[in-house]
Tab-separated table of C-alpha atoms in Angstrom:
chain	number	residue	atom	x	y	z
J	137	LEU	CA	-27.090	-34.131	-12.148
J	138	LEU	CA	-24.330	-36.598	-11.283
J	139	LEU	CA	-25.269	-37.800	-15.154
J	140	LEU	CA	-24.803	-34.288	-16.606
J	141	VAL	CA	-21.641	-34.015	-14.383
J	142	LEU	CA	-20.010	-37.006	-15.473
J	143	VAL	CA	-20.829	-36.153	-19.135
J	144	ALA	CA	-18.945	-32.941	-18.718
J	145	VAL	CA	-15.754	-34.629	-16.956
J	146	PHE	CA	-15.578	-37.167	-19.483
J	147	ALA	CA	-16.450	-35.014	-22.560
J	148	PRO	CA	-13.505	-36.099	-24.613
J	149	LEU	CA	-14.953	-39.689	-24.183
J	150	ARG	CA	-18.486	-39.427	-24.859
J	151	ALA	CA	-18.589	-36.361	-27.368
J	152	PRO	CA	-19.126	-37.849	-30.840
J	153	TYR	CA	-17.002	-35.308	-32.980
J	154	ASP	CA	-14.258	-32.600	-31.962
J	155	TYR	CA	-16.284	-29.647	-30.656
J	156	ALA	CA	-14.174	-27.470	-33.241
J	157	ALA	CA	-14.260	-29.656	-36.077
J	158	GLN	CA	-15.523	-27.957	-39.123
J	159	ASP	CA	-17.257	-29.432	-42.046
J	160	LEU	CA	-18.482	-26.630	-44.353
J	161	MET	CA	-20.004	-29.562	-46.702
J	162	SER	CA	-22.551	-30.446	-43.807
J	163	SER	CA	-23.478	-27.047	-42.712
J	164	PHE	CA	-27.097	-26.471	-41.095
J	165	GLU	CA	-27.966	-30.272	-41.213
J	166	PRO	CA	-30.978	-31.526	-39.683
J	167	PRO	CA	-31.099	-34.107	-36.709
J	168	SER	CA	-29.640	-37.385	-38.039
J	169	TRP	CA	-28.228	-40.814	-36.860
J	170	LYS	CA	-24.826	-39.167	-37.750
J	171	HIS	CA	-25.405	-36.088	-36.028
J	172	PRO	CA	-28.415	-36.311	-33.591
J	173	LEU	CA	-28.933	-32.588	-32.983
J	174	GLY	CA	-27.891	-31.387	-36.386
J	175	THR	CA	-25.178	-29.061	-37.334
J	176	ASP	CA	-24.497	-25.346	-37.206
J	177	ASP	CA	-23.375	-23.002	-40.184
J	178	PHE	CA	-19.792	-23.936	-40.136
J	179	GLY	CA	-20.868	-27.784	-40.081
J	180	ARG	CA	-19.820	-28.310	-36.337
J	181	ASP	CA	-21.755	-31.303	-34.088
J	182	ILE	CA	-24.339	-29.406	-31.873
J	183	LEU	CA	-24.074	-32.215	-29.604
J	184	SER	CA	-20.418	-32.387	-28.907
J	185	ARG	CA	-20.496	-28.443	-28.545
J	186	ILE	CA	-23.345	-28.746	-25.987
J	187	ILE	CA	-21.153	-31.396	-24.394
J	188	TYR	CA	-18.286	-29.831	-23.905
J	189	GLY	CA	-20.157	-26.086	-23.345
J	190	ALA	CA	-21.484	-28.246	-20.201
J	191	ARG	CA	-17.642	-28.013	-18.604
J	192	VAL	CA	-17.600	-24.304	-19.108
J	193	SER	CA	-21.001	-23.781	-17.826
J	194	LEU	CA	-20.560	-26.074	-14.422
J	195	GLN	CA	-17.045	-24.609	-14.179
J	196	VAL	CA	-18.727	-20.978	-13.955
J	197	GLY	CA	-21.766	-21.832	-12.121
J	198	VAL	CA	-19.913	-24.062	-9.114
J	199	PHE	CA	-16.912	-21.436	-8.785
J	200	ALA	CA	-19.214	-18.337	-8.937
J	201	VAL	CA	-21.093	-19.803	-6.054
J	202	PHE	CA	-18.136	-21.070	-4.367
J	203	ILE	CA	-16.969	-17.225	-4.203
J	204	ALA	CA	-20.346	-15.887	-3.067
J	205	MET	CA	-20.761	-18.550	-0.294
J	206	MET	CA	-17.635	-18.221	1.119
J	207	SER	CA	-17.459	-14.120	0.818
J	208	GLY	CA	-20.905	-13.701	1.659
J	209	GLY	CA	-21.098	-16.367	4.139
J	210	ALA	CA	-18.201	-14.855	5.977
J	211	LEU	CA	-19.505	-11.544	6.264
J	212	GLY	CA	-23.019	-12.638	7.215
J	213	ALA	CA	-21.766	-14.901	10.024
J	214	ILE	CA	-19.656	-11.782	11.130
J	215	ALA	CA	-22.702	-9.584	11.185
J	216	GLY	CA	-24.963	-12.217	13.017
J	217	TYR	CA	-22.358	-12.898	15.619
J	218	TYR	CA	-21.077	-9.412	16.473
J	219	GLY	CA	-24.479	-7.654	15.876
J	220	GLY	CA	-24.541	-3.782	16.464
J	221	ARG	CA	-22.494	-1.276	14.296
J	222	ILE	CA	-20.855	-3.834	12.409
J	223	ASP	CA	-24.366	-5.886	11.626
J	224	GLY	CA	-25.443	-2.501	10.533
J	225	ALA	CA	-22.697	-1.677	8.298
J	226	ILE	CA	-22.327	-5.038	6.638
J	227	MET	CA	-26.244	-5.256	6.072
J	228	ARG	CA	-26.618	-1.585	4.949
J	229	GLY	CA	-23.537	-2.456	2.261
J	230	MET	CA	-25.790	-5.892	1.173
J	231	ASP	CA	-28.811	-3.963	0.770
J	232	ILE	CA	-27.371	-1.139	-1.650
J	233	LEU	CA	-26.087	-4.321	-3.722
J	234	LEU	CA	-29.236	-6.072	-3.401
J	235	SER	CA	-30.845	-2.932	-4.649
J	236	ILE	CA	-28.974	-3.183	-7.886
J	237	PRO	CA	-30.499	-5.946	-10.043
J	238	GLN	CA	-28.247	-8.745	-10.162
J	239	ILE	CA	-27.737	-9.048	-13.762
J	240	LEU	CA	-26.971	-5.072	-14.223
J	241	LEU	CA	-24.064	-5.715	-11.245
J	242	ALA	CA	-22.658	-8.544	-12.864
J	243	ILE	CA	-22.425	-6.417	-16.119
J	244	ALA	CA	-20.791	-3.590	-14.433
J	245	ILE	CA	-18.030	-6.024	-12.689
J	246	ALA	CA	-17.508	-8.013	-16.026
J	247	ALA	CA	-17.081	-4.546	-17.822
J	248	ALA	CA	-14.848	-3.126	-15.332
J	249	LEU	CA	-12.885	-6.212	-15.001
J	250	GLY	CA	-12.987	-7.096	-18.721
J	251	PRO	CA	-13.436	-10.158	-20.930
J	252	GLY	CA	-12.401	-13.827	-19.833
J	253	LEU	CA	-13.569	-16.607	-17.705
J	254	LEU	CA	-12.084	-16.027	-14.814
J	255	ASN	CA	-13.761	-12.177	-14.457
J	256	LEU	CA	-17.131	-13.413	-15.795
J	257	THR	CA	-16.963	-16.014	-12.555
J	258	ILE	CA	-15.979	-12.959	-10.356
J	259	ALA	CA	-18.557	-10.901	-11.562
J	260	VAL	CA	-21.632	-13.297	-10.989
J	261	GLY	CA	-19.941	-14.543	-7.618
J	262	VAL	CA	-19.793	-10.878	-6.556
J	263	ALA	CA	-23.540	-10.397	-7.489
J	264	ALA	CA	-25.040	-13.247	-5.616
J	265	LEU	CA	-22.740	-12.436	-2.558
J	266	PRO	CA	-25.845	-10.224	-0.729
J	267	THR	CA	-27.926	-13.166	-0.863
J	268	PHE	CA	-25.625	-15.448	1.084
J	269	ALA	CA	-24.671	-12.680	3.580
J	270	ARG	CA	-28.413	-12.637	4.385
J	271	VAL	CA	-29.354	-16.273	4.462
J	272	VAL	CA	-26.265	-16.682	6.578
J	273	ARG	CA	-26.696	-13.817	9.050
J	274	GLY	CA	-30.193	-14.820	9.493
J	275	ALA	CA	-29.139	-18.675	10.531
J	276	VAL	CA	-26.465	-17.089	12.787
J	277	LEU	CA	-28.934	-15.238	14.896
J	278	SER	CA	-31.016	-18.028	15.288
J	279	ILE	CA	-28.137	-20.014	16.764
J	280	VAL	CA	-26.087	-17.484	18.671
J	281	GLY	CA	-27.960	-17.441	21.821
J	282	GLN	CA	-28.122	-20.947	22.214
J	283	GLU	CA	-26.400	-22.729	25.400
J	284	TYR	CA	-23.743	-24.338	23.854
J	285	ILE	CA	-22.365	-21.087	22.015
J	286	GLU	CA	-22.632	-19.458	25.534
J	287	ALA	CA	-20.896	-22.615	26.915
J	288	ALA	CA	-17.543	-22.407	24.035
J	289	GLN	CA	-17.333	-18.205	25.201
J	290	CYS	CA	-17.295	-19.174	28.824
J	291	MET	CA	-14.491	-21.871	28.207
J	292	GLY	CA	-12.412	-19.239	26.261
J	293	ALA	CA	-12.703	-20.096	22.900
J	294	SER	CA	-12.025	-17.178	20.516
J	295	ASP	CA	-15.000	-15.605	18.555
J	296	ALA	CA	-13.202	-17.064	15.086
J	297	TRP	CA	-13.327	-20.658	16.655
J	298	ILE	CA	-16.913	-20.454	17.845
J	299	ILE	CA	-18.154	-19.114	14.274
J	300	ILE	CA	-16.010	-21.735	12.097
J	301	ARG	CA	-16.384	-24.661	14.591
J	302	HIS	CA	-19.841	-24.112	15.928
J	303	ILE	CA	-22.173	-21.693	14.309
J	304	LEU	CA	-21.298	-22.303	10.673
J	305	PRO	CA	-21.668	-26.437	10.660
J	306	ASN	CA	-25.169	-25.698	12.404
J	307	CYS	CA	-26.324	-23.430	9.771
J	308	SER	CA	-25.057	-25.376	6.406
J	309	ALA	CA	-28.747	-26.592	5.757
J	310	PRO	CA	-29.914	-23.153	4.623
J	311	ILE	CA	-26.158	-22.405	2.593
J	312	ILE	CA	-26.560	-25.853	0.790
J	313	VAL	CA	-30.170	-25.262	-0.092
J	314	GLN	CA	-29.289	-21.631	-1.436
J	315	SER	CA	-25.955	-23.049	-2.979
J	316	THR	CA	-28.015	-25.476	-5.023
J	317	ILE	CA	-30.494	-22.792	-6.291
J	318	ARG	CA	-27.622	-20.151	-7.144
J	319	VAL	CA	-25.576	-22.670	-9.363
J	320	ALA	CA	-28.370	-22.740	-11.699
J	321	GLN	CA	-28.899	-19.131	-11.715
J	322	ALA	CA	-25.129	-18.172	-12.226
J	323	ILE	CA	-25.025	-20.500	-14.987
J	324	LEU	CA	-28.138	-18.530	-16.591
J	325	ALA	CA	-26.149	-15.144	-15.540
J	326	ALA	CA	-22.937	-16.472	-17.119
J	327	ALA	CA	-24.748	-17.469	-20.304
J	328	ALA	CA	-26.473	-13.934	-20.623
J	329	LEU	CA	-23.248	-12.072	-19.868
J	330	SER	CA	-21.612	-14.600	-22.526
J	331	PHE	CA	-24.312	-13.381	-25.223
J	332	LEU	CA	-23.196	-9.747	-24.632
J	333	GLY	CA	-19.787	-10.366	-25.290
J	334	LEU	CA	-18.561	-9.689	-21.679
């Protein structure tokens, strides 16, 4: 993963050719020493295009997961901490979003927002939001009854302070696992939406 990230970050130094440079005389060349993965119909080097494409893929994957993690994590923490009607309202909203296949939800959001990399990232992030909300809510429910939470409440700490300082750091393990899984799924979803022209 580190190698992939480094190749993407230093793409101008690692790519053998400019990703957009066309050479129509070299169209559809098979793999060779000059072009290790061959060329496309415009004679562009496929390896260079993959290296530069890794930048976009990682950018969309990381930022989409960041959007889902922050918004879904906040909703899940609020639902788990307060419980009752707040929990019921938030979780029923998440259930509604979960009842729609994520790729269809992302297509609907991307179509509403219009084409573009930022809109694509937002669409994929919002589609992944319910998963993070449910994971964080489950982790918060297992933590909220602990003695140190009660001690913080007795000392007069605000709810926001307790959630941010005491609860979320202690439920970071499932959030990290879910984030690493979702990055790959976000990249695949972004590729599907890109193929559809969104």
